[in-house]
Short mmCIF file of C-alpha atoms in Angstrom, two decimals:
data_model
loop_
_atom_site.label_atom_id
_atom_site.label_comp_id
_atom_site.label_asym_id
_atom_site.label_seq_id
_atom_site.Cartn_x
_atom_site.Cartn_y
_atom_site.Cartn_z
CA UNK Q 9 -0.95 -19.28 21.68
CA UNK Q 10 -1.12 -15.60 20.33
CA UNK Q 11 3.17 -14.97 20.73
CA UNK Q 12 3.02 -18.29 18.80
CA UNK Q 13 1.15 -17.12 16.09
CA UNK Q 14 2.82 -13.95 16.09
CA UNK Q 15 6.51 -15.81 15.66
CA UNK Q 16 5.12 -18.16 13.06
CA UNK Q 17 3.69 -14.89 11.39
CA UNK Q 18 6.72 -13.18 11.55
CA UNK Q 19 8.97 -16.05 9.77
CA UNK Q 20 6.16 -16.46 7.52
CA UNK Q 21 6.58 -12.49 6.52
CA UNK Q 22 10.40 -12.66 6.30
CA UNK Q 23 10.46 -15.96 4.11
CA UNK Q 24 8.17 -14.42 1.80
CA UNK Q 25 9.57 -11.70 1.57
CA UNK Q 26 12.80 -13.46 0.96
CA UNK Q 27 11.80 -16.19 -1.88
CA UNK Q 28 7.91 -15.32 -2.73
CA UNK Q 29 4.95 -16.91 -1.84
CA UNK Q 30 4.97 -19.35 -4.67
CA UNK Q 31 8.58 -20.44 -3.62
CA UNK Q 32 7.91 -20.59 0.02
CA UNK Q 33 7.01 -23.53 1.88
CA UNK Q 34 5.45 -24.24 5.31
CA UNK Q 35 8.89 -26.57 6.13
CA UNK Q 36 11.00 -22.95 4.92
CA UNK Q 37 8.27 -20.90 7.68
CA UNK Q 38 9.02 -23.23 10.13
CA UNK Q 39 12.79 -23.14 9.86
CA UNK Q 40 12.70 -19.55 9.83
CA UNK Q 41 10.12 -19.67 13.14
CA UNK Q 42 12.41 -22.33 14.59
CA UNK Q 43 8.91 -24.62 15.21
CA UNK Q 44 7.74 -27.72 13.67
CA UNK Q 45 5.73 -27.87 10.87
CA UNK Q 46 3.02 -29.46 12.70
CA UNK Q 47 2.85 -26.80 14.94
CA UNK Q 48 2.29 -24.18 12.32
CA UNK Q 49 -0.77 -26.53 11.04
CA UNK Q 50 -2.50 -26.19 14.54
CA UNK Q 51 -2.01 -22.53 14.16
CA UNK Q 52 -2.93 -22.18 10.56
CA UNK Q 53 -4.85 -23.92 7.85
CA UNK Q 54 -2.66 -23.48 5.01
CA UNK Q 55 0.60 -21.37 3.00
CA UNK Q 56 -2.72 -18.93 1.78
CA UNK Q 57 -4.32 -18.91 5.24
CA UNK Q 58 -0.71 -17.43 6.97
CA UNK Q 59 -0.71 -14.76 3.83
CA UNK Q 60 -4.16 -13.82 4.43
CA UNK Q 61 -3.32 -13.18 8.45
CA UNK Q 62 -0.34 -11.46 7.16
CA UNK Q 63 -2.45 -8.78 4.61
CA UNK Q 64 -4.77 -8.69 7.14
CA UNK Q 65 -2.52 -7.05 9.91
CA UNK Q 66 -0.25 -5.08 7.26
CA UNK Q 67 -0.09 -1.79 7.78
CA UNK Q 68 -2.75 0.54 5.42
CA UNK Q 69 -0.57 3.45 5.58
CA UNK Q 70 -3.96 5.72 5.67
CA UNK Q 71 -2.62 7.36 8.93
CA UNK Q 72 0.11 9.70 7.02
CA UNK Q 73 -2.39 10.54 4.98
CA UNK Q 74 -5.04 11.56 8.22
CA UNK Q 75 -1.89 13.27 9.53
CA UNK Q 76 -1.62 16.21 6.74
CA UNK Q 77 -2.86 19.06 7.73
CA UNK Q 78 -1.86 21.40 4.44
CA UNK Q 79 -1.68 21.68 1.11
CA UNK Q 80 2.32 21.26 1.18
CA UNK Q 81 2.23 18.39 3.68
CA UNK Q 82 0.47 16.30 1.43
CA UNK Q 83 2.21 17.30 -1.42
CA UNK Q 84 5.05 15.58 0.48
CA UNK Q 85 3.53 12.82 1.11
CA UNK Q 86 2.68 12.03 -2.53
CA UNK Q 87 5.95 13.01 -3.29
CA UNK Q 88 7.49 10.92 -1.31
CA UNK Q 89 5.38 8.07 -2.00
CA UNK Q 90 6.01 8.41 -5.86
CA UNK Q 91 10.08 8.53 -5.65
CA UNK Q 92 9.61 5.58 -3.07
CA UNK Q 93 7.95 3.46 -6.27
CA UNK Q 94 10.98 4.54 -8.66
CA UNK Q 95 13.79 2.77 -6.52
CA UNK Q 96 12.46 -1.22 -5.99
CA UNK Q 97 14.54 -3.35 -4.01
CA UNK Q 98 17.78 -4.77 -4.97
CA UNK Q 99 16.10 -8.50 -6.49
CA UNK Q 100 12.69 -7.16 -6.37
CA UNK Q 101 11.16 -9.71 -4.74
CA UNK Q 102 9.26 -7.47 -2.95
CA UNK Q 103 7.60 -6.52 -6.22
CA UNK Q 104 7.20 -10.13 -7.04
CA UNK Q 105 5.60 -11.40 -4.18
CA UNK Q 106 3.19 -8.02 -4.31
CA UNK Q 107 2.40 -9.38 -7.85
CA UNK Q 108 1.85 -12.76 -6.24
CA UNK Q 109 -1.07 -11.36 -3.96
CA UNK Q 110 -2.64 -10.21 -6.51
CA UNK Q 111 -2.62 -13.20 -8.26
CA UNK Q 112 -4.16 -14.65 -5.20
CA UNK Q 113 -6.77 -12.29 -4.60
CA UNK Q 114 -8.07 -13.26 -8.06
CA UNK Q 115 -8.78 -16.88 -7.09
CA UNK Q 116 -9.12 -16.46 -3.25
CA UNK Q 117 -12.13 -14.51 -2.41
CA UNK Q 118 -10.94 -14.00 1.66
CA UNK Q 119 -7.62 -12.41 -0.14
CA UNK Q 120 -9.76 -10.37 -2.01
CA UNK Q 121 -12.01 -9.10 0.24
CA UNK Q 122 -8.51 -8.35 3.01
CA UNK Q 123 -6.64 -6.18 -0.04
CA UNK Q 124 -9.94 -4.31 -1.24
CA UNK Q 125 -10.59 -3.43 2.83
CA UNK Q 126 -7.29 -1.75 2.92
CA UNK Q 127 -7.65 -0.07 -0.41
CA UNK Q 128 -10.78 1.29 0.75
CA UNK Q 129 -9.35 2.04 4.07
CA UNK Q 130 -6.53 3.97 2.19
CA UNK Q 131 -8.38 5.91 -0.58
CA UNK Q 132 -11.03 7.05 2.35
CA UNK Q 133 -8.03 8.78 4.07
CA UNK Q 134 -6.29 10.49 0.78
CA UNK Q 135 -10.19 11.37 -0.16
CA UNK Q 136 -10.89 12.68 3.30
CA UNK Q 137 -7.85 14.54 3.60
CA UNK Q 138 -7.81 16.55 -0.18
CA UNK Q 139 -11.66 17.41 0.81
CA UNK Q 140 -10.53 18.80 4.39
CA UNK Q 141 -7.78 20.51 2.81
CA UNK Q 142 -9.90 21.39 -0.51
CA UNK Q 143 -12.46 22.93 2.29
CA UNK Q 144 -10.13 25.40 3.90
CA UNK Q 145 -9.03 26.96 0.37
CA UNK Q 146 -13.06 27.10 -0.28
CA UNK Q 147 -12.30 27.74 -4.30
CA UNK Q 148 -13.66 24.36 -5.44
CA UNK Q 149 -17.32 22.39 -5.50
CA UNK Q 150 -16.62 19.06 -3.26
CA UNK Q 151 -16.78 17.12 -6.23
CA UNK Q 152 -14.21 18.52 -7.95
CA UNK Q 153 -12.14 18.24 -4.97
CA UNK Q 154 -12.93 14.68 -4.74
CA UNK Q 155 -12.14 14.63 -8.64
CA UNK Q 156 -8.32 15.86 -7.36
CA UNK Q 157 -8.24 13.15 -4.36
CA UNK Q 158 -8.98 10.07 -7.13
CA UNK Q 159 -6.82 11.63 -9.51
CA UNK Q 160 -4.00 11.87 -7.16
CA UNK Q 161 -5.20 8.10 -5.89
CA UNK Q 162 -4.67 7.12 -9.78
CA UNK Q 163 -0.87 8.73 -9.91
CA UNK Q 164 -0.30 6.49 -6.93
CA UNK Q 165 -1.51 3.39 -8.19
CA UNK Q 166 -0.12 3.24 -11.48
CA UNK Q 167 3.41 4.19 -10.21
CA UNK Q 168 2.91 1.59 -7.80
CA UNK Q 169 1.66 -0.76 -10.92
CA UNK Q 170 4.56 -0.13 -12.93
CA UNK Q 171 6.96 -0.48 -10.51
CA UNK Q 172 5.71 -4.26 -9.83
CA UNK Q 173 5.54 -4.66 -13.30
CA UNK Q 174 8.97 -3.49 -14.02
CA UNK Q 175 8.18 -0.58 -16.09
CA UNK Q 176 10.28 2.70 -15.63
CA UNK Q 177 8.18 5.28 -13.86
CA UNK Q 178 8.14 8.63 -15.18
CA UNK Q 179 8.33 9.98 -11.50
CA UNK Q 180 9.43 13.56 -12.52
CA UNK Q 181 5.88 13.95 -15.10
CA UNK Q 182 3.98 12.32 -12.21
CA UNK Q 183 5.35 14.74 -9.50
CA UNK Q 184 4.70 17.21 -11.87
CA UNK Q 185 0.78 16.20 -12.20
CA UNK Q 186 0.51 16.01 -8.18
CA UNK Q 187 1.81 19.33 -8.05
CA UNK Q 188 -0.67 20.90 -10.56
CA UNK Q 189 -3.83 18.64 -9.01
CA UNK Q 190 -2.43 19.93 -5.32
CA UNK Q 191 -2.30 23.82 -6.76
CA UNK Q 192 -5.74 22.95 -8.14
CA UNK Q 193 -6.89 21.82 -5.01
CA UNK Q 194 -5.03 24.96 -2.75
CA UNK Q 195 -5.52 27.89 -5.22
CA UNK Q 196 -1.98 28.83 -5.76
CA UNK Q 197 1.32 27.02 -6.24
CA UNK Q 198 2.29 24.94 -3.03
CA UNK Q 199 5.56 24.51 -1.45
CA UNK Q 200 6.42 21.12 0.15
CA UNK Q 201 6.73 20.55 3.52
CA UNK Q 202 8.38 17.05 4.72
#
């Protein structure tokens, strides 16, 4: 029963990936599974109910964020995160079907409650991280170096946003912010490490 769910959850991811959630239908997941439609109903409830099991074993990405262990590797890592939001895919579904979700988790409150876990889950691990780091520099109060961590959080976010929105990101000026909150955070000017 589990590899079951696993392949339906699988075709589910690539055909909504593929066409969007809105677009997708349980015959399209069951194509892609290479089951039955009825099959996928003794498995799941609903189109929503495979999306929820879907956000609900999606990767937080908190662990690269646990993994820093300086100043310059987490510079990195918000580097790299930023110029990831400046190139979207090709059609940018992707982007679509992330703006889908959150459509979703405005009317479905099991959604919700999945995507706020992991954004929890996430900001915990940036704001744990800029405090260790903030800690070994020992220049700032805790709550200024948690005023670095959400500001940080915020560049993230709104790159992300405009990226689903189809706004140009000004990833150079936001880079450039990081780099100042990071210095902020250190003491001194920081030097990336990858």
């Amino acid at each position: 029963m589990a590899a079951v769910r696993q392949q339906i959850l699988a075709a589910a991811r690539v055909v909504f990936e593929r066409k969007g959630v809105a677009d997708a239908s349980m015959s399209d997941v069951s194509t892609q599974a290479g089951l039955s439609v009825g099959s996928i109903y003794v498995h799941f409830r609903s189109k929503e109910d495979v999306l929820l099991q879907l956000i609900e074993a999606a990767e937080v990405h908190a662990a690269p964020f646990e993994a820093c262990s300086s100043a310059g590797e987490l510079l990195g890592l918000v580097e790299s995160s930023l110029k990831l939001q400046e190139r979207p895919d090709a059609t940018n579904q992707v982007a679509r079907t992330a703006l889908e979700i959150a459509a979703i988790t405005r009317r479905n409150p099991d959604v919700q409650a999945v995507v706020s876990k992991n954004f929890k889950n996430l900001r915990r691990a940036l704001l744990e991280t800029v405090v260790r780091i903030g800690k070994e520099a020992n220049h700032l109060e805790e709550s200024d170096m948690l005023a670095v961590g959400e500001s940080i959080l915020s560049l993230l976010v709104s790159a992300q946003a405009q990226m689903l929105i189809g706004v140009p990101t000004n990833t150079d000026a936001k880079m450039k912010a990081a780099r100042l909150l990071i210095r902020l955070l250190h003491g001194a000017p920081v030097r990336v490490k990858r």
